[in-house]
Every structure is written in C-alpha cells, then in structure tokens.
PDB file of C-alpha atoms in Angstrom:
ATOM      1  CA  UNK A   1     -11.304   2.295  -8.221  1.00  0.00           C
ATOM      2  CA  UNK A   2      -8.892   3.339 -11.025  1.00  0.00           C
ATOM      3  CA  UNK A   3      -5.206   4.693 -10.576  1.00  0.00           C
ATOM      4  CA  UNK A   4      -6.399   8.354 -11.629  1.00  0.00           C
ATOM      5  CA  UNK A   5      -8.541   8.605  -9.242  1.00  0.00           C
ATOM      6  CA  UNK A   6      -6.653   6.532  -6.332  1.00  0.00           C
ATOM      7  CA  UNK A   7      -4.113   9.481  -6.298  1.00  0.00           C
ATOM      8  CA  UNK A   8      -6.970  12.176  -6.673  1.00  0.00           C
ATOM      9  CA  UNK A   9      -8.096  10.931  -3.533  1.00  0.00           C
ATOM     10  CA  UNK A  10      -5.118  10.326  -1.722  1.00  0.00           C
ATOM     11  CA  UNK A  11      -3.789  13.751  -2.894  1.00  0.00           C
ATOM     12  CA  UNK A  12      -6.795  15.360  -1.615  1.00  0.00           C
ATOM     13  CA  UNK A  13      -6.868  13.528   1.759  1.00  0.00           C
ATOM     14  CA  UNK A  14      -3.104  14.507   2.194  1.00  0.00           C
ATOM     15  CA  UNK A  15      -3.573  18.412   1.781  1.00  0.00           C
ATOM     16  CA  UNK A  16      -6.690  18.362   3.857  1.00  0.00           C
ATOM     17  CA  UNK A  17      -5.066  16.566   6.570  1.00  0.00           C
ATOM     18  CA  UNK A  18      -2.036  18.810   5.819  1.00  0.00           C
ATOM     19  CA  UNK A  19      -3.450  22.373   5.094  1.00  0.00           C
ATOM     20  CA  UNK A  20      -5.607  21.252   7.633  1.00  0.00           C
ATOM     21  CA  UNK A  21      -3.293  21.417  10.773  1.00  0.00           C
ATOM     22  CA  UNK A  22      -1.812  24.501   9.339  1.00  0.00           C
ATOM     23  CA  UNK A  23      -4.775  26.037   9.553  1.00  0.00           C
ATOM     24  CA  UNK A  24      -5.376  24.492  13.175  1.00  0.00           C
ATOM     25  CA  UNK A  25      -2.276  26.445  14.246  1.00  0.00           C
ATOM     26  CA  UNK A  26      -2.472  29.991  12.312  1.00  0.00           C
ATOM     27  CA  UNK A  27      -5.987  30.851  12.124  1.00  0.00           C
ATOM     28  CA  UNK A  28      -7.729  33.102  14.475  1.00  0.00           C
ATOM     29  CA  UNK A  29     -10.035  31.398  17.310  1.00  0.00           C
ATOM     30  CA  UNK A  30      -9.013  27.767  16.169  1.00  0.00           C
ATOM     31  CA  UNK A  31      -8.420  25.617  19.037  1.00  0.00           C
ATOM     32  CA  UNK A  32      -4.975  24.908  18.062  1.00  0.00           C
ATOM     33  CA  UNK A  33      -3.890  28.275  17.490  1.00  0.00           C
ATOM     34  CA  UNK A  34      -0.425  29.072  18.370  1.00  0.00           C
ATOM     35  CA  UNK A  35       0.662  25.370  18.475  1.00  0.00           C
ATOM     36  CA  UNK A  36       3.804  25.639  16.839  1.00  0.00           C
ATOM     37  CA  UNK A  37       5.882  24.213  14.216  1.00  0.00           C
ATOM     38  CA  UNK A  38       5.925  21.000  16.220  1.00  0.00           C
ATOM     39  CA  UNK A  39       2.419  20.550  15.765  1.00  0.00           C
ATOM     40  CA  UNK A  40       2.300  21.290  12.123  1.00  0.00           C
ATOM     41  CA  UNK A  41       5.169  18.664  11.046  1.00  0.00           C
ATOM     42  CA  UNK A  42       3.279  16.182  12.979  1.00  0.00           C
ATOM     43  CA  UNK A  43       0.540  16.680  11.248  1.00  0.00           C
ATOM     44  CA  UNK A  44       1.915  16.447   7.990  1.00  0.00           C
ATOM     45  CA  UNK A  45       3.864  13.459   8.837  1.00  0.00           C
ATOM     46  CA  UNK A  46       0.568  11.668   9.621  1.00  0.00           C
ATOM     47  CA  UNK A  47      -1.551  12.972   6.881  1.00  0.00           C
ATOM     48  CA  UNK A  48       1.193  11.034   4.267  1.00  0.00           C
ATOM     49  CA  UNK A  49       0.373   7.957   6.521  1.00  0.00           C
ATOM     50  CA  UNK A  50      -3.119   8.071   6.498  1.00  0.00           C
ATOM     51  CA  UNK A  51      -3.097   9.146   2.482  1.00  0.00           C
ATOM     52  CA  UNK A  52      -0.598   6.248   1.403  1.00  0.00           C
ATOM     53  CA  UNK A  53      -2.437   3.668   3.725  1.00  0.00           C
ATOM     54  CA  UNK A  54      -5.414   4.714   2.066  1.00  0.00           C
ATOM     55  CA  UNK A  55      -4.575   4.431  -1.689  1.00  0.00           C
ATOM     56  CA  UNK A  56      -1.060   3.249  -2.107  1.00  0.00           C
ATOM     57  CA  UNK A  57      -2.352  -0.739  -2.688  1.00  0.00           C
ATOM     58  CA  UNK A  58      -4.195   0.933  -5.658  1.00  0.00           C
ATOM     59  CA  UNK A  59      -1.971   3.789  -7.166  1.00  0.00           C
ATOM     60  CA  UNK A  60       1.515   3.256  -5.259  1.00  0.00           C
ATOM     61  CA  UNK A  61       0.598   6.224  -3.456  1.00  0.00           C
ATOM     62  CA  UNK A  62       2.775   8.654  -4.831  1.00  0.00           C
ATOM     63  CA  UNK A  63       0.648  11.595  -4.323  1.00  0.00           C
ATOM     64  CA  UNK A  64       3.669  13.998  -4.925  1.00  0.00           C
ATOM     65  CA  UNK A  65       4.876  14.942  -8.906  1.00  0.00           C
ATOM     66  CA  UNK A  66       8.252  14.897  -7.259  1.00  0.00           C
ATOM     67  CA  UNK A  67       7.826  10.953  -6.623  1.00  0.00           C
ATOM     68  CA  UNK A  68       6.491   9.890  -9.759  1.00  0.00           C
ATOM     69  CA  UNK A  69       8.780  11.565 -11.641  1.00  0.00           C
ATOM     70  CA  UNK A  70      11.507  10.835  -9.334  1.00  0.00           C
ATOM     71  CA  UNK A  71      10.599   6.566  -9.508  1.00  0.00           C
ATOM     72  CA  UNK A  72      10.196   7.435 -13.453  1.00  0.00           C
ATOM     73  CA  UNK A  73      13.582   8.671 -14.004  1.00  0.00           C
ATOM     74  CA  UNK A  74      15.545   5.614 -13.249  1.00  0.00           C
ATOM     75  CA  UNK A  75      12.958   3.270 -14.246  1.00  0.00           C
ATOM     76  CA  UNK A  76      10.431   2.215 -11.438  1.00  0.00           C
ATOM     77  CA  UNK A  77       7.681   4.131 -13.037  1.00  0.00           C
ATOM     78  CA  UNK A  78       6.433   4.395 -16.544  1.00  0.00           C
ATOM     79  CA  UNK A  79       6.505   7.829 -18.621  1.00  0.00           C
ATOM     80  CA  UNK A  80       3.185   7.069 -19.896  1.00  0.00           C
ATOM     81  CA  UNK A  81       1.464   7.073 -16.837  1.00  0.00           C
ATOM     82  CA  UNK A  82       3.076  10.359 -15.174  1.00  0.00           C
ATOM     83  CA  UNK A  83       1.006  13.071 -16.973  1.00  0.00           C
ATOM     84  CA  UNK A  84      -2.108  11.178 -15.748  1.00  0.00           C
ATOM     85  CA  UNK A  85      -0.628  10.874 -12.293  1.00  0.00           C
ATOM     86  CA  UNK A  86       0.213  14.518 -12.077  1.00  0.00           C
ATOM     87  CA  UNK A  87      -2.960  15.740 -13.188  1.00  0.00           C
ATOM     88  CA  UNK A  88      -4.534  13.520 -10.375  1.00  0.00           C
ATOM     89  CA  UNK A  89      -2.397  14.820  -7.998  1.00  0.00           C
ATOM     90  CA  UNK A  90      -2.646  18.538  -9.004  1.00  0.00           C
ATOM     91  CA  UNK A  91      -6.221  18.364  -9.158  1.00  0.00           C
ATOM     92  CA  UNK A  92      -6.303  16.226  -5.785  1.00  0.00           C
ATOM     93  CA  UNK A  93      -4.730  18.974  -4.072  1.00  0.00           C
ATOM     94  CA  UNK A  94      -6.758  21.588  -5.265  1.00  0.00           C
ATOM     95  CA  UNK A  95      -9.821  19.914  -4.065  1.00  0.00           C
ATOM     96  CA  UNK A  96      -7.772  19.632  -0.599  1.00  0.00           C
ATOM     97  CA  UNK A  97      -7.143  23.251  -0.244  1.00  0.00           C
ATOM     98  CA  UNK A  98     -10.757  24.129  -0.802  1.00  0.00           C
ATOM     99  CA  UNK A  99     -12.214  21.650   1.962  1.00  0.00           C
ATOM    100  CA  UNK A 100      -9.729  23.261   4.138  1.00  0.00           C
ATOM    101  CA  UNK A 101     -11.178  26.585   3.104  1.00  0.00           C
ATOM    102  CA  UNK A 102     -14.556  24.982   4.141  1.00  0.00           C
ATOM    103  CA  UNK A 103     -13.836  23.498   7.310  1.00  0.00           C
ATOM    104  CA  UNK A 104     -12.257  26.611   8.432  1.00  0.00           C
ATOM    105  CA  UNK A 105     -14.892  28.792   7.014  1.00  0.00           C
ATOM    106  CA  UNK A 106     -16.104  31.119   9.796  1.00  0.00           C
ATOM    107  CA  UNK A 107     -12.021  31.736  10.779  1.00  0.00           C
ATOM    108  CA  UNK A 108     -11.088  33.103   7.473  1.00  0.00           C
ATOM    109  CA  UNK A 109     -12.750  36.635   8.268  1.00  0.00           C
ATOM    110  CA  UNK A 110     -11.809  36.072  12.234  1.00  0.00           C
ATOM    111  CA  UNK A 111      -7.870  36.093  10.901  1.00  0.00           C
ATOM    112  CA  UNK A 112      -6.379  39.215   9.798  1.00  0.00           C
ATOM    113  CA  UNK A 113      -3.026  38.684   8.717  1.00  0.00           C
ATOM    114  CA  UNK A 114      -2.914  37.877   5.025  1.00  0.00           C
ATOM    115  CA  UNK A 115       0.296  35.780   5.238  1.00  0.00           C
ATOM    116  CA  UNK A 116      -1.307  33.583   7.548  1.00  0.00           C
ATOM    117  CA  UNK A 117      -4.242  33.025   5.382  1.00  0.00           C
ATOM    118  CA  UNK A 118      -1.847  32.290   2.752  1.00  0.00           C
ATOM    119  CA  UNK A 119       0.380  30.064   4.884  1.00  0.00           C
ATOM    120  CA  UNK A 120      -2.493  27.569   5.238  1.00  0.00           C
ATOM    121  CA  UNK A 121      -2.381  26.836   1.491  1.00  0.00           C
ATOM    122  CA  UNK A 122       0.851  27.013   0.319  1.00  0.00           C
ATOM    123  CA  UNK A 123       4.795  27.816   1.570  1.00  0.00           C
ATOM    124  CA  UNK A 124       7.028  30.832   1.835  1.00  0.00           C
ATOM    125  CA  UNK A 125      10.409  31.223   2.594  1.00  0.00           C
ATOM    126  CA  UNK A 126      11.772  33.056   5.980  1.00  0.00           C
ATOM    127  CA  UNK A 127      14.550  34.661   4.126  1.00  0.00           C
ATOM    128  CA  UNK A 128      13.042  35.440   0.418  1.00  0.00           C
ATOM    129  CA  UNK A 129      16.546  34.305  -1.653  1.00  0.00           C
ATOM    130  CA  UNK A 130      15.716  32.495  -4.825  1.00  0.00           C
ATOM    131  CA  UNK A 131      18.489  30.429  -5.328  1.00  0.00           C
ATOM    132  CA  UNK A 132      18.930  29.412  -1.647  1.00  0.00           C
ATOM    133  CA  UNK A 133      15.211  28.538  -1.209  1.00  0.00           C
ATOM    134  CA  UNK A 134      15.422  26.251  -4.732  1.00  0.00           C
ATOM    135  CA  UNK A 135      18.397  24.409  -3.133  1.00  0.00           C
ATOM    136  CA  UNK A 136      16.579  23.908   0.234  1.00  0.00           C
ATOM    137  CA  UNK A 137      13.474  22.770  -1.797  1.00  0.00           C
ATOM    138  CA  UNK A 138      16.229  20.738  -3.726  1.00  0.00           C
ATOM    139  CA  UNK A 139      17.766  19.119  -0.964  1.00  0.00           C
ATOM    140  CA  UNK A 140      14.711  18.292   1.110  1.00  0.00           C
ATOM    141  CA  UNK A 141      13.124  16.577  -1.773  1.00  0.00           C
ATOM    142  CA  UNK A 142      15.931  14.706  -2.449  1.00  0.00           C
ATOM    143  CA  UNK A 143      16.287  13.020   0.958  1.00  0.00           C
ATOM    144  CA  UNK A 144      12.718  12.275   0.718  1.00  0.00           C
ATOM    145  CA  UNK A 145      13.347  10.191  -2.504  1.00  0.00           C
ATOM    146  CA  UNK A 146      16.326   8.843  -1.184  1.00  0.00           C
ATOM    147  CA  UNK A 147      14.650   7.682   2.090  1.00  0.00           C
ATOM    148  CA  UNK A 148      11.354   6.173   0.305  1.00  0.00           C
ATOM    149  CA  UNK A 149      13.585   4.008  -1.903  1.00  0.00           C
ATOM    150  CA  UNK A 150      15.875   2.928   1.200  1.00  0.00           C
ATOM    151  CA  UNK A 151      12.965   2.346   3.392  1.00  0.00           C
ATOM    152  CA  UNK A 152      11.207   0.785   0.978  1.00  0.00           C
ATOM    153  CA  UNK A 153      14.277  -1.745   0.191  1.00  0.00           C
ATOM    154  CA  UNK A 154      13.823  -5.669   0.432  1.00  0.00           C
ATOM    155  CA  UNK A 155      16.335  -5.808   2.791  1.00  0.00           C
ATOM    156  CA  UNK A 156      14.203  -3.365   5.460  1.00  0.00           C
ATOM    157  CA  UNK A 157      10.586  -4.449   4.161  1.00  0.00           C
ATOM    158  CA  UNK A 158      10.408  -7.603   2.531  1.00  0.00           C
ATOM    159  CA  UNK A 159       7.316  -8.018   0.327  1.00  0.00           C
ATOM    160  CA  UNK A 160       7.249 -11.387   0.560  1.00  0.00           C
ATOM    161  CA  UNK A 161       5.931 -10.898   4.391  1.00  0.00           C
ATOM    162  CA  UNK A 162       3.585  -8.049   3.460  1.00  0.00           C
ATOM    163  CA  UNK A 163       6.150  -5.377   5.415  1.00  0.00           C
ATOM    164  CA  UNK A 164       6.269  -3.111   2.738  1.00  0.00           C
ATOM    165  CA  UNK A 165       2.469  -2.739   2.567  1.00  0.00           C
ATOM    166  CA  UNK A 166       1.716  -3.046   6.620  1.00  0.00           C
ATOM    167  CA  UNK A 167       4.906  -0.714   7.763  1.00  0.00           C
ATOM    168  CA  UNK A 168       5.782   1.156   4.506  1.00  0.00           C
ATOM    169  CA  UNK A 169       3.370   4.369   4.765  1.00  0.00           C
ATOM    170  CA  UNK A 170       4.137   4.973   8.609  1.00  0.00           C
ATOM    171  CA  UNK A 171       7.863   4.943   7.922  1.00  0.00           C
ATOM    172  CA  UNK A 172       7.374   7.470   4.892  1.00  0.00           C
ATOM    173  CA  UNK A 173       5.620   9.054   7.540  1.00  0.00           C
ATOM    174  CA  UNK A 174       8.358   9.279   9.722  1.00  0.00           C
ATOM    175  CA  UNK A 175      10.900  10.323   7.023  1.00  0.00           C
ATOM    176  CA  UNK A 176       8.276  13.489   6.393  1.00  0.00           C
ATOM    177  CA  UNK A 177       8.321  14.371   9.590  1.00  0.00           C
ATOM    178  CA  UNK A 178      12.054  14.155  10.025  1.00  0.00           C
ATOM    179  CA  UNK A 179      12.695  16.067   6.845  1.00  0.00           C
ATOM    180  CA  UNK A 180       9.817  18.830   8.536  1.00  0.00           C
ATOM    181  CA  UNK A 181      11.740  18.938  12.057  1.00  0.00           C
ATOM    182  CA  UNK A 182      15.276  19.131  10.437  1.00  0.00           C
ATOM    183  CA  UNK A 183      14.868  20.683   6.989  1.00  0.00           C
ATOM    184  CA  UNK A 184      11.819  22.450   7.025  1.00  0.00           C
ATOM    185  CA  UNK A 185      12.721  26.347   8.370  1.00  0.00           C
ATOM    186  CA  UNK A 186      13.785  27.954   5.528  1.00  0.00           C
ATOM    187  CA  UNK A 187      10.944  27.559   3.093  1.00  0.00           C
ATOM    188  CA  UNK A 188       8.156  25.476   4.807  1.00  0.00           C
ATOM    189  CA  UNK A 189       9.339  22.213   2.714  1.00  0.00           C
ATOM    190  CA  UNK A 190       7.364  21.654   0.087  1.00  0.00           C
ATOM    191  CA  UNK A 191       8.745  19.161  -1.392  1.00  0.00           C
ATOM    192  CA  UNK A 192       5.942  18.593  -3.350  1.00  0.00           C
ATOM    193  CA  UNK A 193       4.730  20.562  -6.612  1.00  0.00           C
ATOM    194  CA  UNK A 194       0.803  19.353  -6.229  1.00  0.00           C
ATOM    195  CA  UNK A 195       0.689  20.024  -2.447  1.00  0.00           C
ATOM    196  CA  UNK A 196       1.758  23.554  -3.076  1.00  0.00           C
ATOM    197  CA  UNK A 197       0.189  24.557  -6.455  1.00  0.00           C
ATOM    198  CA  UNK A 198      -2.931  23.108  -6.298  1.00  0.00           C
ATOM    199  CA  UNK A 199      -3.977  24.832  -3.135  1.00  0.00           C
ATOM    200  CA  UNK A 200      -2.208  27.992  -3.762  1.00  0.00           C
ATOM    201  CA  UNK A 201      -4.583  27.998  -6.564  1.00  0.00           C
ATOM    202  CA  UNK A 202      -7.534  27.319  -4.589  1.00  0.00           C
ATOM    203  CA  UNK A 203      -6.521  30.566  -2.567  1.00  0.00           C
ATOM    204  CA  UNK A 204      -6.162  32.475  -5.744  1.00  0.00           C
ATOM    205  CA  UNK A 205      -9.683  31.339  -6.669  1.00  0.00           C
ATOM    206  CA  UNK A 206     -11.873  31.207  -3.719  1.00  0.00           C
ATOM    207  CA  UNK A 207     -13.534  33.829  -1.771  1.00  0.00           C
ATOM    208  CA  UNK A 208     -11.414  34.289   1.076  1.00  0.00           C
ATOM    209  CA  UNK A 209     -12.150  37.712   3.148  1.00  0.00           C
ATOM    210  CA  UNK A 210      -8.855  40.121   2.817  1.00  0.00           C
ATOM    211  CA  UNK A 211      -6.710  37.055   1.633  1.00  0.00           C
ATOM    212  CA  UNK A 212      -4.720  39.309  -0.042  1.00  0.00           C
ATOM    213  CA  UNK A 213      -1.921  37.824  -3.161  1.00  0.00           C
ATOM    214  CA  UNK A 214      -1.625  34.443  -3.620  1.00  0.00           C
ATOM    215  CA  UNK A 215       2.517  35.159  -4.377  1.00  0.00           C
ATOM    216  CA  UNK A 216       2.712  33.800  -7.686  1.00  0.00           C
ATOM    217  CA  UNK A 217       6.025  35.301  -7.644  1.00  0.00           C
ATOM    218  CA  UNK A 218       7.692  32.321  -5.675  1.00  0.00           C
ATOM    219  CA  UNK A 219       5.499  29.602  -6.652  1.00  0.00           C
ATOM    220  CA  UNK A 220       8.187  28.307  -8.974  1.00  0.00           C
ATOM    221  CA  UNK A 221      10.508  27.390  -6.614  1.00  0.00           C
ATOM    222  CA  UNK A 222       8.232  24.744  -4.791  1.00  0.00           C
ATOM    223  CA  UNK A 223       7.579  22.891  -8.213  1.00  0.00           C
ATOM    224  CA  UNK A 224      11.001  23.226  -9.760  1.00  0.00           C
ATOM    225  CA  UNK A 225      12.843  22.186  -6.571  1.00  0.00           C
ATOM    226  CA  UNK A 226      11.025  19.399  -5.765  1.00  0.00           C
ATOM    227  CA  UNK A 227      10.959  17.910  -9.632  1.00  0.00           C
ATOM    228  CA  UNK A 228      14.746  18.392  -9.576  1.00  0.00           C
ATOM    229  CA  UNK A 229      15.436  17.338  -5.947  1.00  0.00           C
ATOM    230  CA  UNK A 230      12.919  14.443  -6.542  1.00  0.00           C
ATOM    231  CA  UNK A 231      14.904  12.907  -9.614  1.00  0.00           C
ATOM    232  CA  UNK A 232      18.287  13.620  -7.796  1.00  0.00           C
ATOM    233  CA  UNK A 233      17.636  11.504  -4.724  1.00  0.00           C
ATOM    234  CA  UNK A 234      16.559   8.639  -6.913  1.00  0.00           C
ATOM    235  CA  UNK A 235      19.715   8.826  -9.035  1.00  0.00           C
ATOM    236  CA  UNK A 236      21.738   8.866  -5.866  1.00  0.00           C
ATOM    237  CA  UNK A 237      19.977   5.740  -4.343  1.00  0.00           C
ATOM    238  CA  UNK A 238      20.373   4.247  -8.193  1.00  0.00           C
ATOM    239  CA  UNK A 239      24.254   4.831  -8.066  1.00  0.00           C
ATOM    240  CA  UNK A 240      24.637   4.153  -4.364  1.00  0.00           C
ATOM    241  CA  UNK A 241      22.424   1.673  -2.788  1.00  0.00           C
ATOM    242  CA  UNK A 242      20.553  -0.763  -5.716  1.00  0.00           C
ATOM    243  CA  UNK A 243      24.081  -2.247  -6.254  1.00  0.00           C
ATOM    244  CA  UNK A 244      24.023  -3.932  -2.644  1.00  0.00           C
ATOM    245  CA  UNK A 245      20.700  -3.480  -1.640  1.00  0.00           C
ATOM    246  CA  UNK A 246      17.764  -5.318  -3.962  1.00  0.00           C
ATOM    247  CA  UNK A 247      14.639  -2.561  -3.770  1.00  0.00           C
ATOM    248  CA  UNK A 248      11.393  -2.939  -3.965  1.00  0.00           C
ATOM    249  CA  UNK A 249       9.948  -3.359  -7.204  1.00  0.00           C
ATOM    250  CA  UNK A 250       7.457  -0.450  -8.360  1.00  0.00           C
ATOM    251  CA  UNK A 251       4.907  -2.184 -10.865  1.00  0.00           C
ATOM    252  CA  UNK A 252       4.513  -0.086 -13.872  1.00  0.00           C
ATOM    253  CA  UNK A 253       0.708   0.031 -13.795  1.00  0.00           C
ATOM    254  CA  UNK A 254      -1.875  -0.362 -16.400  1.00  0.00           C
ATOM    255  CA  UNK A 255      -3.372   2.587 -18.157  1.00  0.00           C
ATOM    256  CA  UNK A 256      -5.305   3.995 -15.797  1.00  0.00           C
ATOM    257  CA  UNK A 257      -9.642   3.762 -16.239  1.00  0.00           C
ATOM    258  CA  UNK A 258     -10.179   7.735 -16.820  1.00  0.00           C
TER     259      UNK A 258
END
C-alpha cells in the first residue's frame, strides 16, 4: 500500500467512526440517540486510535492536514509530500462522510432538525464569533501537535523497543479524548481541516432529505484555525522540548506511488 492510499483509507476510517458516533447520538431513532458529549468524545478518540493503528506503519498516520503541515514546519516531514498527503486526507474524509450517510440511510428522513444533520458531518460553534472560534481551534490544534510530539518522544516511547508503534496510537487517542472533553465545547473541536471540510462537502452534495445549507460561511474557521494551531504547537515543542528531550524521528518518506 502506498502512503497516499494509506492516508486516504486511514482518514476515511477516522471520519466513518468519528462522524458515525455523532450520527448515532444526534439522529432520530438511532440506538444511541441523546447519549451525550461523553459518548461523542469517546467515539472520536477511539476513531483516531483505530485509524492510526491501521495505517500508521505505512504513512505515519497523519490523517490530518494540521499534523502534516505542523511536522513539515519543523523539518520532520518533507514539504514535497505535503500536497499529496493533504489530497489523500481530503478525499478520504469525503469518502468517510459518504459512508456515514449510507450507514444511517433511513434516519435522515426521520430527523427534522437541519442542524443535527449538518452536525453529523462537520462542526459548528456554540456561540458564533469568528475571532473567538478561530482562537479556540488554534489552541486545540496546538495542544494536539504539542501532545503528539511530546508523547511520541524517545523519553516516553523508545522506538528501539517498539513502544512508539505499540502504544503511540492509543496515547494519541487519549490526547484527542482529553482535547474533546476539555476544549471541545466552543466549536466542536474540529482540530483537523480534512475532518471538517471533506464531510461538509459530502453534506453539500449528497441527497439528504431536508438537510438545509452546509454553512460555508463558517467553513474557513475549522480549516485555517487547525493549520495555524498545528504549526504553532509544533514550533512550541521544538523551542521548549526538543533541546532536553530527544524526539522520535519521523522519516521523510519517498514519493508515494500514486
């Protein structure tokens, strides 16, 4: 499997399971309807864990443009591969949104609230204030990149013993769970441009009964915020951690076979 295909499949798995838990909680007559925020954040954490375990050994398991750009910004990933990874992630997220739609096919017509249907696919703020929403996404994604790099450092997960591959994805899932529980309230913690944009595009194109608009006026926030936050978090790690803790070296992969 090429790195491109791995990122495509991994991101599709991430969105299938992540947006799937949101559908389970929000859509009418679902078995998990009204299960609440704990279920959603737990489902997303497990989605990240499963997806990274599936493809991490092939592509590094970025599954997120903010991760890819953040790593590239501090020299841990080749800029020449960034466009390929981002294309795979966006396409995989779009496919994941379609799979969620198919999984819950009878439930869309049973759900009257347009916001609930849109919320399955993408994020929306609790209080719509662009600057505050952008800041929330920047902080959340900075915490994601800082945590990924610090957790994956050699001091914590020595690659000589395989701990980075054995435990790394599970600990990243715990990190995403913590971010969702603590920082997810204001905006729904996209912290991933592909996770928001790809399914939002699927929502716009799919024949979902009574779906309403796709809120494109807000769509730039969960794209720009995570990209800025990812680079910021990676730079903070490089400035404050890297001098005292030797990080796991993320290899610059050869050009993917398209």
